[in-house]
Tab-separated table of C-alpha atoms in Angstrom:
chain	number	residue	atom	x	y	z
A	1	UNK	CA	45.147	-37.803	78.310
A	2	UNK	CA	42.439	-38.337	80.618
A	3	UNK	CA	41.005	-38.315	77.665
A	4	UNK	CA	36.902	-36.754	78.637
A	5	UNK	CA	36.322	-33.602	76.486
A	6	UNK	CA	36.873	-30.207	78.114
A	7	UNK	CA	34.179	-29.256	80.288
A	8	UNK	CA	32.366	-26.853	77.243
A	9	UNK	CA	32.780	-22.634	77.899
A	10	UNK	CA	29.131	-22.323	75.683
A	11	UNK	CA	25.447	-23.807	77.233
A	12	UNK	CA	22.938	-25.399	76.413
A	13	UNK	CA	24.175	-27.405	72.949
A	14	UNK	CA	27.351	-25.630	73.051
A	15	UNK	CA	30.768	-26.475	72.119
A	16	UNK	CA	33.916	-27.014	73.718
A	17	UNK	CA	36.567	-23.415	72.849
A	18	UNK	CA	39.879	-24.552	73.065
A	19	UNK	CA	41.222	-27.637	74.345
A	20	UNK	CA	40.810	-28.433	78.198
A	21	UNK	CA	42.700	-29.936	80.630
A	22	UNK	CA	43.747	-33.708	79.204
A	23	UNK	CA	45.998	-36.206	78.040
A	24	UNK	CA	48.568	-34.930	80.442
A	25	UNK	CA	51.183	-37.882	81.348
A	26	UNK	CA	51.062	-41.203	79.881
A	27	UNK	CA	49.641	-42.426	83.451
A	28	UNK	CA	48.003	-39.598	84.343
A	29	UNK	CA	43.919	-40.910	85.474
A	30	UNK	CA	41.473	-37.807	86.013
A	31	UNK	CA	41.271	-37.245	89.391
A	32	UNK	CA	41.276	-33.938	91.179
A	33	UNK	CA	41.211	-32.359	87.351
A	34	UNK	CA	38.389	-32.904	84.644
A	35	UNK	CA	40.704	-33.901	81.684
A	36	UNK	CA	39.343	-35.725	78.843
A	37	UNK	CA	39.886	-37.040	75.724
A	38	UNK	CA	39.211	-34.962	72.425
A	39	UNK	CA	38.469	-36.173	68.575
A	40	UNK	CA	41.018	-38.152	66.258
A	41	UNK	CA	44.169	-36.403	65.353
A	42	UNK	CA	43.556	-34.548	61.866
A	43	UNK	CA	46.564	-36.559	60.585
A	44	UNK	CA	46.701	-40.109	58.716
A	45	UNK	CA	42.271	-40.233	60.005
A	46	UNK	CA	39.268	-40.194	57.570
A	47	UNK	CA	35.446	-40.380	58.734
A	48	UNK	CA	34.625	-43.662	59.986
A	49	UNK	CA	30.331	-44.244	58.715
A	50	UNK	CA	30.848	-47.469	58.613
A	51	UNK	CA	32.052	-47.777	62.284
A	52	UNK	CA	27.926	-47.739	63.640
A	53	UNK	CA	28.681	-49.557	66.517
A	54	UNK	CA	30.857	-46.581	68.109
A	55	UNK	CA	29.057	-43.701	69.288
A	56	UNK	CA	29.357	-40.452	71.421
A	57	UNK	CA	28.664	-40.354	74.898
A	58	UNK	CA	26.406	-36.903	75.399
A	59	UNK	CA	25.793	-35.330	79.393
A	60	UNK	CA	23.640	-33.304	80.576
A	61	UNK	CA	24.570	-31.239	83.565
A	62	UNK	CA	24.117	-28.626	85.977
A	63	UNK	CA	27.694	-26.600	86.201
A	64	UNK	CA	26.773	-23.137	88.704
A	65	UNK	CA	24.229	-24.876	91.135
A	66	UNK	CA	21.392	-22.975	89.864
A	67	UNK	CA	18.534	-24.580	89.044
A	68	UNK	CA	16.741	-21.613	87.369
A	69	UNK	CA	19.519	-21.476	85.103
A	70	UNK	CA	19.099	-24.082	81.747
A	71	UNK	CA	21.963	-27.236	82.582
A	72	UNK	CA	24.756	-27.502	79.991
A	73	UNK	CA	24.161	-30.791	77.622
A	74	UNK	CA	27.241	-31.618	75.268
A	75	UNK	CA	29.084	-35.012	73.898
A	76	UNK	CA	31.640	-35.674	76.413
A	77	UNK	CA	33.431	-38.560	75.631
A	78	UNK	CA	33.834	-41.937	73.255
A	79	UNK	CA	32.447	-45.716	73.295
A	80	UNK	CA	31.174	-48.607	71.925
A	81	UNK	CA	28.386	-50.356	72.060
A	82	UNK	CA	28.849	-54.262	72.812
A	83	UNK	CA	25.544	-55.919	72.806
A	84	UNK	CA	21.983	-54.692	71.875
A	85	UNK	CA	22.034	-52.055	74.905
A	86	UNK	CA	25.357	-51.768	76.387
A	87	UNK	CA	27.735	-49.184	75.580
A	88	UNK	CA	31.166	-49.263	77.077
A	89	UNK	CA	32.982	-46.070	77.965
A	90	UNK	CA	35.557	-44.688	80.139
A	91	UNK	CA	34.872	-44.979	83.804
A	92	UNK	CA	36.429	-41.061	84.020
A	93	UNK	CA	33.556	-40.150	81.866
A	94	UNK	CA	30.531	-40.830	84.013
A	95	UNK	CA	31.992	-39.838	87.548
A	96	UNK	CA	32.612	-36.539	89.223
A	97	UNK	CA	29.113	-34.795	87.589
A	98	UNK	CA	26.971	-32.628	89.776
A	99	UNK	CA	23.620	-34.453	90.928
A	100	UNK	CA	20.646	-35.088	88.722
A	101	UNK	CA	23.563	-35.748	85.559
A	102	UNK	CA	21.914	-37.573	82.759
A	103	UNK	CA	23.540	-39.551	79.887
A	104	UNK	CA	22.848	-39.928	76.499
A	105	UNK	CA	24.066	-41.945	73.814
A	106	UNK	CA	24.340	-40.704	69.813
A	107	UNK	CA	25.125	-43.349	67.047
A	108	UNK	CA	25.172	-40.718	64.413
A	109	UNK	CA	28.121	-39.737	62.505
A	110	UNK	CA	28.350	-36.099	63.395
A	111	UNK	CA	27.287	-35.194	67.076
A	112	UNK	CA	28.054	-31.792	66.952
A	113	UNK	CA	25.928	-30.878	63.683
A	114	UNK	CA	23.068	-32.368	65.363
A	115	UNK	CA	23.705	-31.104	69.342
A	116	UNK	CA	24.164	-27.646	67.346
A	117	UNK	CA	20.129	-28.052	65.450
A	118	UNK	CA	18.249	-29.805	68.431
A	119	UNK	CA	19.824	-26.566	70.365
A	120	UNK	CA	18.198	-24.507	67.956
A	121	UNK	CA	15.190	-26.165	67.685
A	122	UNK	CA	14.829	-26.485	71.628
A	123	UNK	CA	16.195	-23.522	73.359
A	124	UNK	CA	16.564	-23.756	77.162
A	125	UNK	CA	15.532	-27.029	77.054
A	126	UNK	CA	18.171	-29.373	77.668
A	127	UNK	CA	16.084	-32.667	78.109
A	128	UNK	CA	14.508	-31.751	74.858
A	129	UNK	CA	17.863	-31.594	73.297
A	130	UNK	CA	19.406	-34.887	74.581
A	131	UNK	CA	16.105	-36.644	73.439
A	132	UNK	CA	16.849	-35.389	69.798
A	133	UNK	CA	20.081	-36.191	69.852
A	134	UNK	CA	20.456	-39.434	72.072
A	135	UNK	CA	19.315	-42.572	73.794
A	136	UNK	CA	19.180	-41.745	77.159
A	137	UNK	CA	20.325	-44.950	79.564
A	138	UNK	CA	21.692	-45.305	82.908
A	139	UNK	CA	25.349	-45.494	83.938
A	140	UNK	CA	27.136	-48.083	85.997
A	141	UNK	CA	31.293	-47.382	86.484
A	142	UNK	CA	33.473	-49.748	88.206
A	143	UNK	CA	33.036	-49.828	91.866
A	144	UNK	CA	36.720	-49.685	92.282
A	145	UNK	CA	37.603	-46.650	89.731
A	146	UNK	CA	39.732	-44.985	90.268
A	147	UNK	CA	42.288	-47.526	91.545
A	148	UNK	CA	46.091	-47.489	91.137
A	149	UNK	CA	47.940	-46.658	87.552
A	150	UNK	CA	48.794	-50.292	87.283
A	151	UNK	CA	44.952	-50.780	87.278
A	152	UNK	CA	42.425	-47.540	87.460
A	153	UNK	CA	39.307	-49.647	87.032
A	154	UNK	CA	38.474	-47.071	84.361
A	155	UNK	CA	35.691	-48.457	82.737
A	156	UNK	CA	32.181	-47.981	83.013
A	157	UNK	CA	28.807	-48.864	80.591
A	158	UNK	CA	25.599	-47.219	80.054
A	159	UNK	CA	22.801	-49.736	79.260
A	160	UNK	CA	20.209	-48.370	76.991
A	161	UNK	CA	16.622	-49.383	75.822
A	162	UNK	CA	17.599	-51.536	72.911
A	163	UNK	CA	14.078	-51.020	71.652
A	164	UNK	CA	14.677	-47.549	71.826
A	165	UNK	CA	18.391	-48.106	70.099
A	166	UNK	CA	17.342	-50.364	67.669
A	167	UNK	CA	14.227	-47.557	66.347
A	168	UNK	CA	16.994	-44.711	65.773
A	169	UNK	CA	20.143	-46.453	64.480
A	170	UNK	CA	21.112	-49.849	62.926
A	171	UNK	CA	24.511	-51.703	63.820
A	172	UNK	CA	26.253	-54.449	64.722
A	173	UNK	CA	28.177	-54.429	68.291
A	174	UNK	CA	31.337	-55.031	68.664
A	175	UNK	CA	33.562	-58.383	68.591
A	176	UNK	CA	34.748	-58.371	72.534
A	177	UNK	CA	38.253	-60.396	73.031
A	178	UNK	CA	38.751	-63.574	74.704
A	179	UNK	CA	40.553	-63.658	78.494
A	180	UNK	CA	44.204	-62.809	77.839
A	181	UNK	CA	43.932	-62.446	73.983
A	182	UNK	CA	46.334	-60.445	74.059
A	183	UNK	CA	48.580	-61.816	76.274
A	184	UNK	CA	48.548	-64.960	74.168
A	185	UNK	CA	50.270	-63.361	71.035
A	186	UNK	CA	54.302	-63.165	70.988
A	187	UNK	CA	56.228	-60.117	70.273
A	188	UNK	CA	56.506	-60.293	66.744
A	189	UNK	CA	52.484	-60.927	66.610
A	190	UNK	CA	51.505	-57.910	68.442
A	191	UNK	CA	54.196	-55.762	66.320
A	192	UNK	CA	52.225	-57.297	63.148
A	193	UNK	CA	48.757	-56.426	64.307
A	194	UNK	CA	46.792	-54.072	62.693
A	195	UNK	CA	45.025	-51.565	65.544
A	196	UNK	CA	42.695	-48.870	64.807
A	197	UNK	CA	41.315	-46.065	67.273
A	198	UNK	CA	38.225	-44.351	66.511
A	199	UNK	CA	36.216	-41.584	68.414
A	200	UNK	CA	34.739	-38.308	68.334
A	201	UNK	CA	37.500	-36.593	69.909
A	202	UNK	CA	39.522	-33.084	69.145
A	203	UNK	CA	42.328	-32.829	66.645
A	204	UNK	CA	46.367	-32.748	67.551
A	205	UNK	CA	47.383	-29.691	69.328
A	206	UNK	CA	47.678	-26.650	67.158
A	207	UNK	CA	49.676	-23.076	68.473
A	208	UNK	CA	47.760	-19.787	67.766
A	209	UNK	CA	48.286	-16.496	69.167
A	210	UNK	CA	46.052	-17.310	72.018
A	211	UNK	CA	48.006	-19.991	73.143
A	212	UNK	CA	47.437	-23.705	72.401
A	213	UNK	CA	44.654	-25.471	71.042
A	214	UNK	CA	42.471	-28.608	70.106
A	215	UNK	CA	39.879	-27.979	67.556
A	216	UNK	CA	37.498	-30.309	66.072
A	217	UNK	CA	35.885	-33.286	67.476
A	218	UNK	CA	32.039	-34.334	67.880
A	219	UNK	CA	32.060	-36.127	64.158
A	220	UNK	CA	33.407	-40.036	64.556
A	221	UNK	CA	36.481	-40.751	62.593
A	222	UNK	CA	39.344	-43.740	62.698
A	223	UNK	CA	42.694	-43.880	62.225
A	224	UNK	CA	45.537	-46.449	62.149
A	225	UNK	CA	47.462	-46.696	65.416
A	226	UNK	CA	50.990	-49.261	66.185
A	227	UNK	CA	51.675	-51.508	68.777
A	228	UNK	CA	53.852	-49.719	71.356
A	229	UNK	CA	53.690	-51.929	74.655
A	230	UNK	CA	51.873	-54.326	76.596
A	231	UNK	CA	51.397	-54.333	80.835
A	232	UNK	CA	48.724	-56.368	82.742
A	233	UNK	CA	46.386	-53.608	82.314
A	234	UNK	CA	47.064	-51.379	79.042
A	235	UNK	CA	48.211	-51.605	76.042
A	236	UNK	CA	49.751	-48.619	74.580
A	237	UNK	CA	49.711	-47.396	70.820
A	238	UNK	CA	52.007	-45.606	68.681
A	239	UNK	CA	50.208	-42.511	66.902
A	240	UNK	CA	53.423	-40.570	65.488
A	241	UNK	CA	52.524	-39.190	61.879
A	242	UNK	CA	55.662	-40.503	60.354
A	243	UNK	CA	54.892	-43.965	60.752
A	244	UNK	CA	51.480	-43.257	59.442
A	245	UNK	CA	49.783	-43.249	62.009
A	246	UNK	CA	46.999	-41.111	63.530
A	247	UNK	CA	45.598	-40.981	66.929
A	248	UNK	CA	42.926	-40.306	69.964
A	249	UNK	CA	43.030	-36.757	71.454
A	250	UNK	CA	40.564	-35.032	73.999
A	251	UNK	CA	36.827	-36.818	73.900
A	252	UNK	CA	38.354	-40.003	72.803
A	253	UNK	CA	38.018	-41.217	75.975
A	254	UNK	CA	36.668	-44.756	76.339
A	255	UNK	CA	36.436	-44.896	72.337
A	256	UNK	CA	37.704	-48.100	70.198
A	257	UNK	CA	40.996	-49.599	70.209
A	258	UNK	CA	40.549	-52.032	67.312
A	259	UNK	CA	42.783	-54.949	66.619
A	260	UNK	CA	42.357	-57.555	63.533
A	261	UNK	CA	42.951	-61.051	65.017
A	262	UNK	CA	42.782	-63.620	63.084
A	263	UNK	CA	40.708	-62.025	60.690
A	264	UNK	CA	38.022	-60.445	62.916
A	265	UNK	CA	37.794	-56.562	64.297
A	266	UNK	CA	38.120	-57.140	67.877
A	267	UNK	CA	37.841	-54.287	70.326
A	268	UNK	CA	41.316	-54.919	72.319
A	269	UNK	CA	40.998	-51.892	74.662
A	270	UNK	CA	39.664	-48.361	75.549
A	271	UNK	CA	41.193	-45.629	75.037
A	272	UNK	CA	42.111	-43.654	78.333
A	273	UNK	CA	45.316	-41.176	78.283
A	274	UNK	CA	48.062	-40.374	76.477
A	275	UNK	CA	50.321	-37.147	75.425
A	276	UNK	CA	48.952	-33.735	76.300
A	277	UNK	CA	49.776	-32.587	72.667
A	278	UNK	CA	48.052	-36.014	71.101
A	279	UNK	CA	51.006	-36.635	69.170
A	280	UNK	CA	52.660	-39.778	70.645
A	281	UNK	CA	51.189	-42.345	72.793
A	282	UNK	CA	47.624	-43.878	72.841
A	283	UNK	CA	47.452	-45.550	76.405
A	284	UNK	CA	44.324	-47.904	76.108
A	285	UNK	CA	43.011	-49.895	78.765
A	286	UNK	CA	42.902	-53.705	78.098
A	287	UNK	CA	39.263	-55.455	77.757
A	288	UNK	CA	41.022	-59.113	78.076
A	289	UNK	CA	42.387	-58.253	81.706
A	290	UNK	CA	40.561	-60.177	84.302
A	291	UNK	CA	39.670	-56.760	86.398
A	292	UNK	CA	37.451	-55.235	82.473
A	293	UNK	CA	35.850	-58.642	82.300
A	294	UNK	CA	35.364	-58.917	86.028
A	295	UNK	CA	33.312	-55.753	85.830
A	296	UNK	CA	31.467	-56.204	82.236
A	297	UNK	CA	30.530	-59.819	82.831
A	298	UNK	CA	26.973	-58.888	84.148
A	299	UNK	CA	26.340	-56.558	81.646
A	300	UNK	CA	27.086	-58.278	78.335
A	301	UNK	CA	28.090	-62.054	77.436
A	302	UNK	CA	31.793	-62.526	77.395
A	303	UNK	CA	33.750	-64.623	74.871
């Protein structure tokens, strides 16, 4: 899954056809291919309103070179915010853009409904557009992404106006985890843990005649996910349907992986890759390890 929605096939405002390059092997980091992560699978996920704090990560960006040509402006990927103007993402999701990129975040429920009006409202005018829709803020990604599978530094944040936040949406940020939180429950606790992803992302993959698809994504939903595994750096979640679970796909990327510890929502880890199909394995990247709180200590004040 790298999980960064498909680079979109429309312009200015448009959508994503198809799925795109993504979630292709559990370890699988975008590098020399855009992949990204698509909305919650369709199965065992409802709408998530009440989830304010997680919100769409929206780009604007030149794709043919051509400055007399309008720049392309969709939701790309999934994050949260953590403090009054700091929104954690995916460090995949703010690298490899052409120069002069600009990022936006959107609290609102449905991305795509509103991308698809400000479009209409502002044609050729993609600044115009990600004002409607977002918060526009400045991106910082690890210095060391994209390091080895065992540890990718994939994480980056975009810090925001809060003033700016605060006028257009109202929320509470999310409940970060204390060093090794994880790491401090046995076995049996981890298997007993509730998680829950959330995102924007595209639905499971579906066949058609033209081949195979993701559709969806670009309205925030949540669904229950299963402790799988843990390593120094991930922890990865069980999304099979049978077990009732659902599960990130494309534009998930560096969305929510809740867990409820001890009675609070904490968000454990970010979701990075998984499955191509988005049927199996969530593979989320731990916000406990020393290397996420290394990087997100001078943004944001740690537990």
């Amino acid at each position: 899954m790298g999980l960064r929605a498909a680079v979109r096939s429309a312009g200015v405002g448009g959508r994503a056809a198809g799925g795109a390059a993504g979630f292709s092997g559990v370890f699988l980091i975008v590098m020399s291919l855009t992949f990204s992560a698509g909305a919650i699978n369709s199965y065992n996920a409802t709408p998530a309103p009440e989830r304010t704090e997680v919100g769409a990560l929206v780009v604007q960006w030149d794709d043919d070179g051509d400055p007399a040509t309008p720049d392309r402006v969709d939701w790309e990927c999934s994050g949260t915010m953590v403090d009054r103007d700091t929104f954690v993402t995916a460090g995949h999701c703010t690298t490899d853009w052409s120069a002069g990129v600009r990022f936006y975040v959107s609290l609102d429920q449905d991305v795509q409904t509103a991308l698809d009006s400000a479009a209409r409202a502002h044609p050729g005018d993609p600044a115009a557009i990600g004002a409607a829709v977002g918060v526009e803020g400045v991106a910082h990604t690890d210095p060391a992404y994209p390091g080895p599978s065992a540890d990718p530094h994939d994480i980056a944040v975009v810090q925001l106006p809060a003033t700016s936040v605060a006028a257009r949406w109202t929320f509470t940020p999310a409940v970060l985890p204390t060093a090794g939180e994880l790491d401090a429950l046995a076995p049996q606790q981890l298997d007993a843990t509730p998680f829950e992803v959330a995102g924007y992302g595209t639905q499971e993959a579906q066949r058609g005649p033209g081949g195979q698809t993701h559709p969806g994504g670009g309205v925030r939903m949540k669904a229950p996910v299963t402790f799988n595994a843990l390593n120094p750096s991930w922890v990865r979640l069980g999304m099979t349907a049978p077990q009732g679970n659902g599960g990130a796909c494309y534009g998930d990327s560096g969305g929510p992986n809740f867990a409820a510890l001890d009675g609070t929502l904490v968000l454990a880890a970010t979701t990075i890759t998984g499955d191509g199909p988005c049927y199996a394995t969530n593979v989320a990247y731990r916000l406990d390890a020393p290397a996420a709180r290394a990087f997100l200590a001078p943004f944001v004040t740690l537990p």
